[in-house]
Each structure stands twice: as structure tokens, then as C-alpha cells.
mmCIF file of C-alpha atoms in Angstrom:
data_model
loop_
_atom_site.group_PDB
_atom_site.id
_atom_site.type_symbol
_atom_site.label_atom_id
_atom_site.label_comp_id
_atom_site.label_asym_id
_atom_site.label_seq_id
_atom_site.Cartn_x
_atom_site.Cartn_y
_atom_site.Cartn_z
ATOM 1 C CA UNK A 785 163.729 68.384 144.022
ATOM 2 C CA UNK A 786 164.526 70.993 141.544
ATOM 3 C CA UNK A 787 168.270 70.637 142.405
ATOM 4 C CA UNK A 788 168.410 67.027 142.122
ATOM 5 C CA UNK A 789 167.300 67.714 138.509
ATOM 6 C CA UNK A 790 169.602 70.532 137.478
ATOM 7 C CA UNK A 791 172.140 67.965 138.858
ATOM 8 C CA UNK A 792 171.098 65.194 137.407
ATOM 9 C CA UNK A 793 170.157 66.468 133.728
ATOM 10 C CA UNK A 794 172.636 67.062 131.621
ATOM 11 C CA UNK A 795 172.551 70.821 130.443
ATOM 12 C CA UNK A 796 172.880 70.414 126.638
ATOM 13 C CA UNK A 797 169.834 68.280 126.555
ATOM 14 C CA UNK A 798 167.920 70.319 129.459
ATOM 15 C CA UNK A 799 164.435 69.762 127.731
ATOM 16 C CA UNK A 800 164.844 66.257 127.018
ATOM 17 C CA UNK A 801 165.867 65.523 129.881
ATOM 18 C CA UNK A 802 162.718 67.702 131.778
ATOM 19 C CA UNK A 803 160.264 66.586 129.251
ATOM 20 C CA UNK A 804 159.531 63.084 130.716
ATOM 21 C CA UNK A 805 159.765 63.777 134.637
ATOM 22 C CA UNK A 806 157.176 66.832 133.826
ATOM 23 C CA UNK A 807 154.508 64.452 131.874
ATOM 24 C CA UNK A 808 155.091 61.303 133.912
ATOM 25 C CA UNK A 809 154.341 64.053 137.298
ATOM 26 C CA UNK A 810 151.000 65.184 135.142
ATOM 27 C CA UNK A 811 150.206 61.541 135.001
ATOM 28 C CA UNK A 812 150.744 60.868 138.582
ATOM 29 C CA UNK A 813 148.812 63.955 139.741
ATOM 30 C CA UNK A 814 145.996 62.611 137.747
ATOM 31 C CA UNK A 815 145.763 59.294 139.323
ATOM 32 C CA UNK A 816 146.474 60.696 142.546
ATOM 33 C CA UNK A 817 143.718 63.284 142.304
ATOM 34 C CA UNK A 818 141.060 60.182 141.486
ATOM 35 C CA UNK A 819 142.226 57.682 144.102
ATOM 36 C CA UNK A 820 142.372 60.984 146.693
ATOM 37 C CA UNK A 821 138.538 61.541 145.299
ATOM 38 C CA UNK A 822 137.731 57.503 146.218
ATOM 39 C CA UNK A 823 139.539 57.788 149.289
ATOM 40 C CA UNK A 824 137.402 60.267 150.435
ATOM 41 C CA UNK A 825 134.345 58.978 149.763
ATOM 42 C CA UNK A 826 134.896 55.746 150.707
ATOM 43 C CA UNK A 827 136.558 56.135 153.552
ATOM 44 C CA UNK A 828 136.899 59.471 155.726
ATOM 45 C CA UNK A 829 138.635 62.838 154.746
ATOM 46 C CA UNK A 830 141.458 62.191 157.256
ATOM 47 C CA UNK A 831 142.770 59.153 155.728
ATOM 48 C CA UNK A 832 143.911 61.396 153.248
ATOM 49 C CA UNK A 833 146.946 62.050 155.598
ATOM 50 C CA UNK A 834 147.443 58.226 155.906
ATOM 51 C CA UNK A 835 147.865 58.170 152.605
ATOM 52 C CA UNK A 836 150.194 61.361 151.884
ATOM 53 C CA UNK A 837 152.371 59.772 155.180
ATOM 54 C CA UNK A 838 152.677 56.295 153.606
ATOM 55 C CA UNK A 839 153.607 58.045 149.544
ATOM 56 C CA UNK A 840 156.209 60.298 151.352
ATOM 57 C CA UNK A 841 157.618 57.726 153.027
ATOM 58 C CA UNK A 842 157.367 55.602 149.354
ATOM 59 C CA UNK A 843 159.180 58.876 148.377
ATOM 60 C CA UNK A 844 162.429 58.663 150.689
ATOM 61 C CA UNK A 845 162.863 55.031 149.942
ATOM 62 C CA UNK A 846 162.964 55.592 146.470
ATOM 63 C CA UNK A 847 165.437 58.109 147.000
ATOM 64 C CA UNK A 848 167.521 56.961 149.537
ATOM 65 C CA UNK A 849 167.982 53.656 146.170
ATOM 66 C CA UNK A 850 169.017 56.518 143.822
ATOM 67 C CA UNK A 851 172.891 56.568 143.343
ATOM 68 C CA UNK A 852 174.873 59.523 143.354
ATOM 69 C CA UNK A 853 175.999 60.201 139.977
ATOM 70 C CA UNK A 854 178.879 62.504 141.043
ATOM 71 C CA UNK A 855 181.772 60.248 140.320
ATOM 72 C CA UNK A 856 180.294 59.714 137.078
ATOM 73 C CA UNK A 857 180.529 63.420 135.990
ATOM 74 C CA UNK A 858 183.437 65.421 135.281
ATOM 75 C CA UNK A 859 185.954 67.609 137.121
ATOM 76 C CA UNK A 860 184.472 70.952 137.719
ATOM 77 C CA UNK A 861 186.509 73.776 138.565
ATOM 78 C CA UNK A 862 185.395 75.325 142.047
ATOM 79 C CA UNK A 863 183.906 78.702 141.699
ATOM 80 C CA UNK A 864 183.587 81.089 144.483
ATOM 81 C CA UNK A 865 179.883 82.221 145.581
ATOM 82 C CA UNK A 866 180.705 85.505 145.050
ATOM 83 C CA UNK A 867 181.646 85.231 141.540
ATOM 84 C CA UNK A 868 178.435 83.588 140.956
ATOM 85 C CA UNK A 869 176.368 86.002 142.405
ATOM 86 C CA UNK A 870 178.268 88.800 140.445
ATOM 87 C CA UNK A 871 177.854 87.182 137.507
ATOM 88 C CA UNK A 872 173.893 86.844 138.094
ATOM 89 C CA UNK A 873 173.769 90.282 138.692
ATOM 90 C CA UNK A 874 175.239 92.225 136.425
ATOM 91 C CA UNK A 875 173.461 89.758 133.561
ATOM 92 C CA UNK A 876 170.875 92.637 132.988
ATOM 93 C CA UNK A 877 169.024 90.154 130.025
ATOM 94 C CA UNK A 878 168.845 87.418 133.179
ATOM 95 C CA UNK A 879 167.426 89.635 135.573
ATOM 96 C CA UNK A 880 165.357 90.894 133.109
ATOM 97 C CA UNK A 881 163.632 88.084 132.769
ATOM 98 C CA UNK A 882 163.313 86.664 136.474
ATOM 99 C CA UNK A 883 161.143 89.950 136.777
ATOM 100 C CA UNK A 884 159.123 88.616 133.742
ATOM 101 C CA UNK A 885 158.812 85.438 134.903
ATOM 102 C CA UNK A 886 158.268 86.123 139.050
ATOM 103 C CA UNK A 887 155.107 87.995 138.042
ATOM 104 C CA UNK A 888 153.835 85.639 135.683
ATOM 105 C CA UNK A 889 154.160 82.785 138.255
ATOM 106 C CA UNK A 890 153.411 84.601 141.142
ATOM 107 C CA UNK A 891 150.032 85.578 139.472
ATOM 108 C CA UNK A 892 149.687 81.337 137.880
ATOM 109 C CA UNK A 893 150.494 80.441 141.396
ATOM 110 C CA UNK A 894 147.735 82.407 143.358
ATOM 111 C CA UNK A 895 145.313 81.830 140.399
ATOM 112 C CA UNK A 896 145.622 78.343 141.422
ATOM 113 C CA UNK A 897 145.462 78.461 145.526
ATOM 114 C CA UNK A 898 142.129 80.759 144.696
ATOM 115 C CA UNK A 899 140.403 79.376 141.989
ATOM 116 C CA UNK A 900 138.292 76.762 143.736
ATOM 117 C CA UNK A 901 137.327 79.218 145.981
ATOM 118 C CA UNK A 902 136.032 81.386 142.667
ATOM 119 C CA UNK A 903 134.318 78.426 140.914
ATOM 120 C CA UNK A 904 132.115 78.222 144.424
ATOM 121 C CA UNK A 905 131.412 81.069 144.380
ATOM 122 C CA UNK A 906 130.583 81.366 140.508
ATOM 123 C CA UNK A 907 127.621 79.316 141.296
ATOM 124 C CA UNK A 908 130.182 75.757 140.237
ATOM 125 C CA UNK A 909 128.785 72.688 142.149
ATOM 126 C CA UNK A 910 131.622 70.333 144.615
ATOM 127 C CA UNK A 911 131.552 67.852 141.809
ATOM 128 C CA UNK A 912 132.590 70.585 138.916
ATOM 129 C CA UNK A 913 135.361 71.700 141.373
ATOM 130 C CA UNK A 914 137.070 68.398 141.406
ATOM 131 C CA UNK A 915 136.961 68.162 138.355
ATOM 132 C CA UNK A 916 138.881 71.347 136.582
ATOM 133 C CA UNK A 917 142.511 70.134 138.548
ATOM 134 C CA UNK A 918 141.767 66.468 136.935
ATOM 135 C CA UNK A 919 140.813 68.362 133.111
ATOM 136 C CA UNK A 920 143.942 70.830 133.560
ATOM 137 C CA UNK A 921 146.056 67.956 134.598
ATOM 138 C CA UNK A 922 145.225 65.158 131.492
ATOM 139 C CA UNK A 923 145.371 68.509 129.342
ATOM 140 C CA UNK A 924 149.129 68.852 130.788
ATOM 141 C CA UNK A 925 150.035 65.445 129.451
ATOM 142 C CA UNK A 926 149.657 66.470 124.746
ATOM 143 C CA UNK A 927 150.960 70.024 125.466
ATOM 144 C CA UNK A 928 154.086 68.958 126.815
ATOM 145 C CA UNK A 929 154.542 66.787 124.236
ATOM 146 C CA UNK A 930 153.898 69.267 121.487
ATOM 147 C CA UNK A 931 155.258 71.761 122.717
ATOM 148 C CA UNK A 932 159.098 71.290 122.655
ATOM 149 C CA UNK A 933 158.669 70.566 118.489
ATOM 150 C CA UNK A 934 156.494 73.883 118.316
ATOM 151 C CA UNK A 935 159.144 76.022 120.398
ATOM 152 C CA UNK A 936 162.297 74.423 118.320
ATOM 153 C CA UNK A 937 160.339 76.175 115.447
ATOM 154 C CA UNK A 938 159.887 79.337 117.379
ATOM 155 C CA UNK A 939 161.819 81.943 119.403
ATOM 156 C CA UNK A 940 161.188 81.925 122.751
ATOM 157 C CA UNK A 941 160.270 85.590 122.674
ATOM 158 C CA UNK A 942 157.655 84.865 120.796
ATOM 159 C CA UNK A 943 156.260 81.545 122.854
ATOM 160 C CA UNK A 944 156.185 83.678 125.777
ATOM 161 C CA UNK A 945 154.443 86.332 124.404
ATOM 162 C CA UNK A 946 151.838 83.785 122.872
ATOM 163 C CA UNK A 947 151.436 82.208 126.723
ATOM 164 C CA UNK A 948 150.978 85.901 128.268
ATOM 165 C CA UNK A 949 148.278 86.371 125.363
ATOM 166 C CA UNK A 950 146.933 83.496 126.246
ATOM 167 C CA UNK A 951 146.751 83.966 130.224
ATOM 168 C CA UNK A 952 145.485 87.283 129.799
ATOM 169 C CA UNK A 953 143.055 85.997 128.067
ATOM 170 C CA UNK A 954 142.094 83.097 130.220
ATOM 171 C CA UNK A 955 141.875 85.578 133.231
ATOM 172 C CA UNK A 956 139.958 88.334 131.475
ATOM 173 C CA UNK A 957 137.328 85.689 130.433
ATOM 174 C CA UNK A 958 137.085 84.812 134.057
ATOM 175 C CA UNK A 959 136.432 87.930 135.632
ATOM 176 C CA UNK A 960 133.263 88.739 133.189
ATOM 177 C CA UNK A 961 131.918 85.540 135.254
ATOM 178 C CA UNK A 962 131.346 82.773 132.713
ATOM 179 C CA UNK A 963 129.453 79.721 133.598
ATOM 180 C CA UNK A 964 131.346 77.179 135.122
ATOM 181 C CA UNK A 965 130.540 74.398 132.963
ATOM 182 C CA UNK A 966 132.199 76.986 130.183
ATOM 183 C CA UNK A 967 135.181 77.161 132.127
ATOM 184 C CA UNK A 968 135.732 73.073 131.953
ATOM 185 C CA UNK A 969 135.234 73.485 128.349
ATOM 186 C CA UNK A 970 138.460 75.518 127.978
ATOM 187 C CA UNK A 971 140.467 73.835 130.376
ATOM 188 C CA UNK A 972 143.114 73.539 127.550
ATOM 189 C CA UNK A 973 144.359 77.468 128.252
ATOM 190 C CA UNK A 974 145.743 76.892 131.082
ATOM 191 C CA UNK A 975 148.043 74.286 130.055
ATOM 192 C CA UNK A 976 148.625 75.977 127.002
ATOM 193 C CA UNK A 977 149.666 79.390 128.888
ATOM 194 C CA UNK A 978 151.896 77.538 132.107
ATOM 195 C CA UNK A 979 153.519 74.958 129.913
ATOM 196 C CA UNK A 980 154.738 77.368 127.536
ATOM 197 C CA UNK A 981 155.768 79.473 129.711
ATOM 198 C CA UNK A 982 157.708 76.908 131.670
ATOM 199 C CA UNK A 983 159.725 75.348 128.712
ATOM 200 C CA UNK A 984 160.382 78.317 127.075
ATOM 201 C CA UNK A 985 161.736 79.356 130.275
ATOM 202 C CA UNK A 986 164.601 76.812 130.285
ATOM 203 C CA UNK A 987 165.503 78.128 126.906
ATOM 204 C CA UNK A 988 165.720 81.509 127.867
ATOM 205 C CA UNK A 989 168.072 80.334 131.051
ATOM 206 C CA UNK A 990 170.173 78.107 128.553
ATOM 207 C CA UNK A 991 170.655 81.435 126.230
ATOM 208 C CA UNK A 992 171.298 83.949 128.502
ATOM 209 C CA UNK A 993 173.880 82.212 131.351
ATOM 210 C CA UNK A 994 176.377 80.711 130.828
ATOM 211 C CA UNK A 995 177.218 76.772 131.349
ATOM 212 C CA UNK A 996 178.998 76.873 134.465
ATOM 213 C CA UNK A 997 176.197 78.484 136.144
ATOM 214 C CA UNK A 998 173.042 77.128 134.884
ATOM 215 C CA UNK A 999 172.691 74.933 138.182
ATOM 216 C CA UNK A 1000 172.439 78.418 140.214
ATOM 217 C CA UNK A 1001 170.429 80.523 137.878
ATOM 218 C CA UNK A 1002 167.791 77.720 137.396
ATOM 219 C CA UNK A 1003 167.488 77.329 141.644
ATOM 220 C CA UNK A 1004 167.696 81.396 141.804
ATOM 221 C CA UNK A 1005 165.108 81.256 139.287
ATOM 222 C CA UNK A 1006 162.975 78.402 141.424
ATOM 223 C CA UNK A 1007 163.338 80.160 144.259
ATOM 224 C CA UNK A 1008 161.807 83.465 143.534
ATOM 225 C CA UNK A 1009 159.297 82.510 141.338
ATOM 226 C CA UNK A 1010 157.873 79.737 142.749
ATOM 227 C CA UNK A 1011 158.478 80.435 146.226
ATOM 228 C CA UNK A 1012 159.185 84.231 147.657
ATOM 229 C CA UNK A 1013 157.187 85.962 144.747
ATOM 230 C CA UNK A 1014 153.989 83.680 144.645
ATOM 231 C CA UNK A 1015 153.732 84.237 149.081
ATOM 232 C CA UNK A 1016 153.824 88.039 148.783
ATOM 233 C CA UNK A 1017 150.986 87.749 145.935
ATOM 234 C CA UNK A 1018 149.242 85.586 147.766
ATOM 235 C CA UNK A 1019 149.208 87.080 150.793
ATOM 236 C CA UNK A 1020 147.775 90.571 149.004
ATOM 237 C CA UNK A 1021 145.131 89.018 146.941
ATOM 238 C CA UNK A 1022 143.954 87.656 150.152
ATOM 239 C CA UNK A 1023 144.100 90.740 152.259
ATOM 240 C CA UNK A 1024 141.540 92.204 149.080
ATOM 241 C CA UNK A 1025 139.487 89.300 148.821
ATOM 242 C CA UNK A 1026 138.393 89.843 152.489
ATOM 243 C CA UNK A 1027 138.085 93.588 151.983
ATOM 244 C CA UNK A 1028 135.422 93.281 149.168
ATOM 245 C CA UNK A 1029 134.041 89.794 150.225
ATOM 246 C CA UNK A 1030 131.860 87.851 147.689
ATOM 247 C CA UNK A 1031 131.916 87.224 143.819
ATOM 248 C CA UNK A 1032 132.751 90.846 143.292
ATOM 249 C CA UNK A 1033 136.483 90.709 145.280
ATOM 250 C CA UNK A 1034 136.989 87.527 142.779
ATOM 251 C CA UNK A 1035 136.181 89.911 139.597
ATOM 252 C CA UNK A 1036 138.466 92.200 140.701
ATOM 253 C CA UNK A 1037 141.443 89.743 141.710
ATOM 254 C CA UNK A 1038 140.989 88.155 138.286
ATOM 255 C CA UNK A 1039 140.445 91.799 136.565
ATOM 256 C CA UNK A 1040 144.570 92.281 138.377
ATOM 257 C CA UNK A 1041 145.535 89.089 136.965
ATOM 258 C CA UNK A 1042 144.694 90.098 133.395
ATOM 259 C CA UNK A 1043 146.633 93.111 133.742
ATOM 260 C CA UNK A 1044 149.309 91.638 135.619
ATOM 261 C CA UNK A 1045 149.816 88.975 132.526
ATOM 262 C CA UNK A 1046 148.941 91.516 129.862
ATOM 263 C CA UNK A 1047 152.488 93.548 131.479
ATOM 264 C CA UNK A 1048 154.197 90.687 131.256
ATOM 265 C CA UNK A 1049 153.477 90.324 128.122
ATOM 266 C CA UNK A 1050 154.247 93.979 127.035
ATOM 267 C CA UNK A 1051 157.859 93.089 128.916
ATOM 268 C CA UNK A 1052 158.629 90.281 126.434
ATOM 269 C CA UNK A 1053 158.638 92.574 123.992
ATOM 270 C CA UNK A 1054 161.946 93.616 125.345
ATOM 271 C CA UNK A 1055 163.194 90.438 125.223
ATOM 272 C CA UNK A 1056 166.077 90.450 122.647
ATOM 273 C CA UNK A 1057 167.335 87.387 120.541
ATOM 274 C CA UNK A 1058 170.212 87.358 122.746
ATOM 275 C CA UNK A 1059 173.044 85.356 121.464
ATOM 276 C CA UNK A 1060 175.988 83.065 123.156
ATOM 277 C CA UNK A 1061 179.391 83.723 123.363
ATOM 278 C CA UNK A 1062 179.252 80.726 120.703
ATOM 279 C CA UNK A 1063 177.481 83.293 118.776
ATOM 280 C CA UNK A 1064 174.178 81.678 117.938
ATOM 281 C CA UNK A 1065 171.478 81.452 119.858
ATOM 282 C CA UNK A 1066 169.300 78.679 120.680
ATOM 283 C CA UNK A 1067 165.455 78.661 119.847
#
């Protein structure tokens, strides 16, 4: 899916073209999390899978009516794989911030495969549960529509460095063990910290590559963070959380994603205002 928007968005107007598929999905993942809710108490938990068989198949019709805008676009020239990978990786600013950003999603991902599993264990009833994803979803919905005027006003060093301050702060506040019903109040930091973190990573991408191969660096960039990184993560925060069982493993796991955020954020320090061969760079 992420290729079919890199290939479908036009790269001058990457945000604006991002902005509306990322609410209108925040909007559809709130619905969806209600009439999943009614499903299942209505009917029984495995109609869920009746229902997640019948929207993918809703899915592939829709996309099987999308047309193929490639005759539309203009002649590219054809560039070699290896001249794409060589030009990845010898972008030091690039790879400099793909390790910034694998750690911060890798940690956001986990956070979220784990923290139902924490909110149980915090004492949170089934009913409080299911209802942080529907708060941190409608939440989703102003902050993405803020948040392209706030970073146009801003650096992007300095949005990330707000949504690491935030995170870290979110996580620390989690492992002292707050009540749950606390942690629905702030259900705003979360959205706050990921959506900043995700616009402000297209600007980063649409400074520091060039044109020619955005489409690459954004799927590189998809790739490891939100897909090799997060498993290996996972996968270790699991192996501790059944090594020190119970609420404690949970204030340690969210004790490592504090400091894990609170390095990220010490690495966007580094972060220069790099510039375009244009020579300005974009906010």
C-alpha cells in the first residue's frame, strides 16, 4: 500500500497529498473499532473473520476499479538498482536518520502490540481497554490536521525532537504505574508524539534525497521501520516480559522505552538543517 502511494502522490506536494488518506484511515479505524465492538457482542467473536474476509474482499474490488496512472505521468529515465542503492548509502544524513527513526518506531510499534496487555495488568477493566485504541484513534483525526501548519512553521529537527520529548514522556509516566483511567485522560500524547514524528518524517526524506529516488528511500524507509526493526523489538521485549512475569516486567519494558525515545531524541540533535542541491531547504 505504501508503494501505491509514493506512486500515486505527486512528490512536490507529498504532505498534501498524505494528509487526507492518513485522517480519512483514522476515521475508518474508528468506525471499524465500534462496529468490531457490536459485532462481538452481538453476535460471536468469530464473525469477526466474516467480517475482515468480506472488507478485504471490498478492498480488492476497489482496487482492481483504480486506473493505472502511468501513462498519465512523465518519461522517467531508467536507473539501475545499483545506482540507487549507492546513492542510499553513501547519503550519511539519510542513513542517519533511518537509525533515528527504526528505533523510534520499532519502540511505537511494540508499545502498541503490548499495551493492552499492560493496561490488564495495571488493574484497567475489558471495557477501559477498548476504549484507549478508539480515544488514540479520534485524537489522530485534529493532530493531523494541525500539524502540517505547525511543522511549515518549524524545522523538522525541532518537531522531532518535540515528539521524542513527548514519547519519553508518555512512556516514563507509564512505567511509575498510573491509574488507568489517568492514562485515557492523556490519550492526546500519543498522537501528538507518532503523528509528528510521521510527517516530519516525509520532510526529512524530501530534504535529504533527491527526487529521482524518493519512491525507494520512502519503501527502504517503510520497510525497516515498520517491518524488520519493530519484529526484532518485539520479539526481545517478549523474551523479558516472560523472564520477569507480572506488572513488574511491564515497568521495566516501559522504563527501556523511555530511554530508547529519550536516545532518539539526543540523536536529533545531530540532525543538521541540511539543504538541497536547490540550496534551500524545506521546513
Amino acid at each position: 500500500m505504501g508503494w501505491i502511494l509514493e506512486r500515486t502522490c505527486d512528490p512536490d506536494r507529498s504532505l498534501s497529498d498524505r494528509l487526507p488518506l492518513w485522517l480519512w484511515g483514522s476515521v475508518a479505524y474508528t468506525i471499524g473499532a465500534q462496529v468490531s465492538g457490536m459485532i462481538y457482542e452481538m453476535l460471536f467473536p468469530q464473525a469477526h473473520y466474516f467480517v475482515f474476509a468480506l472488507s478485504l474482499l471490498a478492498m480488492l474490488f476497489c482496487l482492481y476499479q483504480m486506473r493505472d496512472q502511468k501513462a498519465s505521468l512523465p518519461k522517467k529515465e531508467k536507473i539501475q538498482t545499483k545506482t540507487i542503492f549507492k546513492h542510499h548509502f553513501t547519503n550519511k544524513a539519510f542513513l542517519y536518520f533511518v537509525l533515528i527513526y527504526c528505533l523510534y518506531q520499532g519502540v511505537a510499534t511494540s508499545q502498541g502490540i503490548y499495551f493492552p496487555l499492560y493496561m490488564q495488568e495495571n488493574g484497567a477493566s475489558t471495557a477501559l481497554v477498548g476504549t484507549a485504541p478508539l480515544l488514540f484513534s479520534l485524537a489522530d483525526i485534529p493532530i493531523y490536521l494541525i500539524t502540517d501548519r505547525l511543522l511549515a512553521r518549524f524545522h523538522y529537527r525541532s518537531s522531532l525532537i518535540f515528539a521524542c520529548l513527548v514519547a519519553t514522556f508518555r512512556f516514563g509516566w507509564y512505567a511509575l504505574l498510573p491509574d488507568p483511567q489517568w492514562i485515557l485522560y492523556g490519550f492526546f500524547l500519543q498522537s501528538i508524539s507518532n503523528t509528528f514524528i510521521l510527517i516530519a518524517s516525509v520532510k526529512v526524506i524530501l530534504n535529504l534525497v533527491d527526487d529521482k529516488y524518493l519512491n525507494t528511500a520512502y519503501g527502504m524507509l517503510a520497510m525497516l521501520a515498520k517491518g524488520i526493526f519493530p519484529l526484532f523489538v518485539q520479539i526481545g521485549y517478549g523474551y523479558l516480559l516472560e523472564w520477569i512475569p507480572g506488572i513488574q516486567g511491564y515497568v521495566i519494558t516501559y522504563y527501556l522505552y523511555a530511554g530508547a525515545t529519550l536516545l532518539c531524541l539526543l540523536l536529533c540533535f545531530g540532525i543538521s538543517r541540511g539543504r538541497k542541491k536547490t540550496g534551500s531547504y524545506q521546513k
